[in-house]
GROMACS .gro file of C-alpha atoms in nm:
model
  239
    1MET     CA    1   0.000   0.000   0.000
    2ARG     CA    2   0.136   0.337  -0.104
    3ARG     CA    3   0.188   0.574   0.184
    4LYS     CA    4   0.057   0.927   0.165
    5ARG     CA    5   0.323   1.193   0.162
    6LYS     CA    6   0.310   1.427   0.457
    7TYR     CA    7   0.319   1.797   0.383
    8ALA     CA    8   0.416   2.055   0.642
    9SER     CA    9   0.155   2.321   0.703
   10ALA     CA   10   0.212   2.670   0.560
   11ARG     CA   11   0.270   2.801   0.913
   12GLU     CA   12   0.537   2.539   0.978
   13ARG     CA   13   0.714   2.619   0.652
   14ILE     CA   14   0.713   2.989   0.738
   15ARG     CA   15   0.835   2.915   1.091
   16LYS     CA   16   1.121   2.710   0.953
   17ARG     CA   17   1.229   2.974   0.700
   18TYR     CA   18   1.164   3.281   0.917
   19PRO     CA   19   1.212   3.174   1.281
   20GLU     CA   20   1.262   3.537   1.387
   21LEU     CA   21   0.893   3.608   1.314
   22PHE     CA   22   0.784   3.375   1.594
   23GLU     CA   23   1.017   3.497   1.867
   24PRO     CA   24   0.876   3.705   2.155
   25GLY     CA   25   0.815   4.070   2.064
   26ALA     CA   26   0.891   4.006   1.696
   27ASN     CA   27   0.620   4.241   1.566
   28GLU     CA   28   0.711   4.534   1.791
   29ILE     CA   29   0.894   4.836   1.647
   30GLY     CA   30   1.265   4.772   1.685
   31ILE     CA   31   1.525   5.002   1.840
   32ALA     CA   32   1.800   5.042   1.580
   33SER     CA   33   2.083   5.083   1.834
   34ASP     CA   34   2.005   4.734   1.974
   35PHE     CA   35   2.125   4.591   1.641
   36ILE     CA   36   2.339   4.864   1.479
   37SER     CA   37   2.628   5.059   1.638
   38ASP     CA   38   2.730   5.421   1.601
   39ILE     CA   39   3.065   5.445   1.419
   40ARG     CA   40   3.194   5.668   1.697
   41SER     CA   41   3.193   5.364   1.926
   42LEU     CA   42   3.458   5.190   1.710
   43LYS     CA   43   3.826   5.207   1.796
   44SER     CA   44   4.051   5.415   1.571
   45GLY     CA   45   4.218   5.207   1.301
   46LYS     CA   46   3.939   4.948   1.297
   47PRO     CA   47   3.904   4.783   0.952
   48VAL     CA   48   3.568   4.859   0.787
   49VAL     CA   49   3.378   4.755   0.477
   50ILE     CA   50   3.172   5.041   0.335
   51TYR     CA   51   2.822   4.950   0.216
   52CYS     CA   52   2.637   5.198  -0.007
   53ARG     CA   53   2.282   5.143  -0.135
   54VAL     CA   54   2.015   5.318  -0.342
   55SER     CA   55   1.673   5.180  -0.423
   56SER     CA   56   1.661   5.220  -0.801
   57SER     CA   57   1.874   5.244  -1.113
   58ASP     CA   58   1.729   5.593  -1.165
   59GLN     CA   59   1.894   5.709  -0.841
   60ASP     CA   60   2.217   5.547  -0.954
   61TYR     CA   61   2.191   5.730  -1.289
   62LYS     CA   62   2.156   6.061  -1.100
   63GLN     CA   63   2.492   5.987  -0.929
   64ASN     CA   64   2.328   5.947  -0.586
   65LEU     CA   65   2.513   5.620  -0.529
   66SER     CA   66   2.851   5.765  -0.626
   67ASP     CA   67   2.789   6.076  -0.413
   68GLN     CA   68   2.705   5.855  -0.116
   69MET     CA   69   3.019   5.647  -0.168
   70VAL     CA   70   3.258   5.945  -0.199
   71SER     CA   71   3.104   6.118   0.104
   72MET     CA   72   3.138   5.803   0.316
   73GLN     CA   73   3.496   5.735   0.210
   74ASP     CA   74   3.602   6.091   0.298
   75ARG     CA   75   3.435   6.087   0.639
   76ILE     CA   76   3.563   5.741   0.734
   77LYS     CA   77   3.920   5.829   0.635
   78GLN     CA   78   3.896   6.145   0.846
   79LYS     CA   79   3.794   5.934   1.145
   80GLY     CA   80   4.105   5.716   1.104
   81TYR     CA   81   3.948   5.384   1.006
   82GLU     CA   82   4.099   5.142   0.757
   83ILE     CA   83   3.879   5.091   0.449
   84ILE     CA   84   3.914   4.734   0.319
   85ARG     CA   85   3.649   4.744   0.047
   86THR     CA   86   3.356   4.953  -0.075
   87ILE     CA   87   3.044   4.769  -0.191
   88LYS     CA   88   2.766   4.934  -0.392
   89ASP     CA   89   2.413   4.798  -0.416
   90VAL     CA   90   2.104   4.895  -0.619
   91CYS     CA   91   1.799   4.731  -0.460
   92SER     CA   92   1.521   4.786  -0.207
   93GLY     CA   93   1.616   4.800   0.160
   94TRP     CA   94   1.350   4.544   0.261
   95GLN     CA   95   1.475   4.289   0.007
   96GLU     CA   96   1.613   3.969   0.158
   97GLU     CA   97   1.960   3.831   0.084
   98ARG     CA   98   2.087   4.134  -0.108
   99ASP     CA   99   2.394   4.037  -0.307
  100GLY     CA  100   2.589   4.351  -0.214
  101LEU     CA  101   2.512   4.326   0.156
  102LEU     CA  102   2.592   3.954   0.164
  103LEU     CA  103   2.926   4.022  -0.005
  104ALA     CA  104   3.006   4.306   0.238
  105ALA     CA  105   2.928   4.078   0.534
  106LYS     CA  106   3.140   3.795   0.392
  107ILE     CA  107   3.441   4.024   0.342
  108ALA     CA  108   3.396   4.178   0.687
  109GLN     CA  109   3.373   3.836   0.852
  110LYS     CA  110   3.690   3.720   0.679
  111ASN     CA  111   3.886   4.031   0.784
  112LYS     CA  112   3.728   4.076   1.130
  113ALA     CA  113   3.594   4.409   1.010
  114VAL     CA  114   3.274   4.611   1.056
  115VAL     CA  115   3.018   4.683   0.782
  116VAL     CA  116   2.953   5.059   0.782
  117ALA     CA  117   2.661   5.229   0.607
  118GLU     CA  118   2.562   5.595   0.591
  119SER     CA  119   2.244   5.545   0.796
  120PRO     CA  120   2.020   5.263   0.922
  121THR     CA  121   1.789   5.310   0.621
  122ARG     CA  122   2.075   5.205   0.391
  123LEU     CA  123   2.095   4.872   0.577
  124ILE     CA  124   1.725   4.800   0.628
  125ARG     CA  125   1.377   4.923   0.544
  126SER     CA  126   1.041   4.813   0.677
  127ARG     CA  127   0.834   4.603   0.437
  128ASP     CA  128   0.560   4.866   0.476
  129PHE     CA  129   0.792   5.148   0.364
  130ASN     CA  130   0.676   5.376   0.083
  131SER     CA  131   0.883   5.681  -0.010
  132LYS     CA  132   0.570   5.895  -0.063
  133THR     CA  133   0.293   5.764   0.161
  134ASN     CA  134   0.465   5.580   0.447
  135TRP     CA  135   0.827   5.693   0.470
  136LYS     CA  136   0.835   5.729   0.850
  137VAL     CA  137   0.758   5.363   0.924
  138GLN     CA  138   1.029   5.182   1.124
  139PRO     CA  139   1.144   4.818   1.092
  140THR     CA  140   1.016   4.563   1.342
  141VAL     CA  141   1.228   4.355   1.579
  142ALA     CA  142   1.183   4.057   1.345
  143GLU     CA  143   1.312   4.258   1.049
  144TYR     CA  144   1.622   4.364   1.243
  145ARG     CA  145   1.682   4.002   1.343
  146ARG     CA  146   1.652   3.901   0.979
  147LEU     CA  147   1.918   4.162   0.899
  148GLN     CA  148   2.146   4.003   1.158
  149ARG     CA  149   2.083   3.661   1.007
  150ASP     CA  150   2.154   3.780   0.652
  151THR     CA  151   2.481   3.948   0.760
  152ARG     CA  152   2.601   3.640   0.955
  153GLY     CA  153   2.610   3.828   1.284
  154VAL     CA  154   2.880   4.067   1.156
  155LYS     CA  155   2.893   4.396   1.345
  156LEU     CA  156   2.706   4.676   1.168
  157ALA     CA  157   2.761   5.049   1.216
  158THR     CA  158   2.643   5.377   1.065
  159LEU     CA  159   2.778   5.730   1.026
  160VAL     CA  160   2.443   5.874   1.130
  161ASN     CA  161   2.319   5.795   1.481
  162PRO     CA  162   2.130   5.464   1.447
  163ASP     CA  163   1.841   5.604   1.652
  164ALA     CA  164   1.806   5.920   1.443
  165THR     CA  165   1.447   5.998   1.341
  166PRO     CA  166   1.331   5.949   0.980
  167GLU     CA  167   1.322   6.329   0.945
  168GLU     CA  168   1.682   6.363   1.063
  169ILE     CA  169   1.803   6.090   0.828
  170ARG     CA  170   1.620   6.237   0.529
  171SER     CA  171   1.760   6.583   0.611
  172HIS     CA  172   2.114   6.442   0.627
  173GLU     CA  173   2.076   6.266   0.291
  174THR     CA  174   1.934   6.580   0.130
  175ARG     CA  175   2.223   6.796   0.256
  176ARG     CA  176   2.478   6.541   0.142
  177GLY     CA  177   2.326   6.527  -0.206
  178LYS     CA  178   2.314   6.905  -0.241
  179ASN     CA  179   2.674   6.946  -0.125
  180ALA     CA  180   2.794   6.679  -0.369
  181LYS     CA  181   2.619   6.851  -0.660
  182GLY     CA  182   2.724   7.204  -0.557
  183ASN     CA  183   2.367   7.308  -0.487
  184PRO     CA  184   2.342   7.488  -0.151
  185GLY     CA  185   1.963   7.510  -0.178
  186GLY     CA  186   1.751   7.794  -0.046
  187ARG     CA  187   1.545   8.048  -0.237
  188PRO     CA  188   1.674   8.183  -0.567
  189ARG     CA  189   1.839   8.524  -0.561
  190LYS     CA  190   1.593   8.809  -0.612
  191ARG     CA  191   1.605   9.008  -0.935
  192CYS     CA  192   1.684   9.378  -0.933
  193PRO     CA  193   1.381   9.613  -0.933
  194GLY     CA  194   1.250   9.676  -1.285
  195TYR     CA  195   1.388   9.348  -1.423
  196LYS     CA  196   1.061   9.237  -1.587
  197LEU     CA  197   1.004   9.582  -1.743
  198ARG     CA  198   1.351   9.584  -1.901
  199ILE     CA  199   1.302   9.231  -2.040
  200ARG     CA  200   0.967   9.329  -2.191
  201GLN     CA  201   1.104   9.647  -2.347
  202GLU     CA  202   1.395   9.453  -2.501
  203TYR     CA  203   1.217   9.141  -2.624
  204LEU     CA  204   0.854   9.238  -2.686
  205PRO     CA  205   0.924   9.404  -3.027
  206LYS     CA  206   1.120   9.094  -3.139
  207VAL     CA  207   0.842   8.861  -3.029
  208LEU     CA  208   0.571   9.057  -3.209
  209ASP     CA  209   0.785   9.087  -3.524
  210LEU     CA  210   0.847   8.711  -3.535
  211TYR     CA  211   0.479   8.643  -3.476
  212GLU     CA  212   0.382   8.869  -3.767
  213ARG     CA  213   0.619   8.665  -3.983
  214ARG     CA  214   0.407   8.361  -3.895
  215LYS     CA  215   0.652   8.197  -3.656
  216ASN     CA  216   0.482   7.972  -3.401
  217LYS     CA  217   0.502   8.047  -3.030
  218ALA     CA  218   0.727   7.753  -2.941
  219LEU     CA  219   0.979   7.853  -3.207
  220ILE     CA  220   0.971   8.217  -3.091
  221ALA     CA  221   1.041   8.103  -2.733
  222ARG     CA  222   1.343   7.899  -2.850
  223MET     CA  223   1.477   8.182  -3.072
  224THR     CA  224   1.452   8.446  -2.797
  225GLY     CA  225   1.532   8.226  -2.497
  226LEU     CA  226   1.210   8.332  -2.326
  227ASN     CA  227   0.966   8.110  -2.140
  228TYR     CA  228   0.686   7.979  -2.362
  229ASN     CA  229   0.416   8.107  -2.124
  230THR     CA  230   0.571   8.456  -2.138
  231VAL     CA  231   0.566   8.452  -2.520
  232TYR     CA  232   0.207   8.325  -2.521
  233SER     CA  233   0.084   8.593  -2.280
  234TRP     CA  234   0.260   8.876  -2.467
  235ILE     CA  235   0.116   8.773  -2.804
  236ARG     CA  236  -0.230   8.737  -2.656
  237LYS     CA  237  -0.211   9.079  -2.488
  238TYR     CA  238  -0.021   9.294  -2.740
  239SER     CA  239  -0.074   9.144  -3.087
   0.00000   0.00000   0.00000
């Protein structure tokens, strides 16, 4: 008589693959500093593996990943730590078994080093994270334990205080990006009084002349260097 094959229940399969989900307090919001250290707690000369991450190839294309890497290398060298390797990753922070993070942990384990990221959000994101609608959500205890499992228990550290608020982390990343691109931010410099009047006196005759010669508005805007809406409003008002 053929025996029936026994199948483990879905709950048992999940428990086996994700044991951290079933530990006490697993679904509570985690405290980052219980799992990630501040780089200032490391001894000078400590070997480190730099881990840089962005979520999408679009961010990589905008040089955000390179800016993050250069900024981290400069700051870590200033603090007197030995950089063994720099690993770059393009993937979501909630993704399991990230190739870049696994490689950084493997190298760190081999060299008795520490994996250092810019901030906790570069190492881990909550599965409920959304950059527009839910960007303040924090990882759970289970998600931090999963991070420890994926990184083989290697020590993790960040340049930003691990317990910094989401607002503080986002502010830091924004400042770093602006400094790297030479954009200090702030409001644009005000024009001198009478600026609009002088522009209109100089360009209005040219705009009307081109329009009379049957040039379309988009072409006139390109030829004069003016904004299309400005050309449109002048023609509508003065022609």
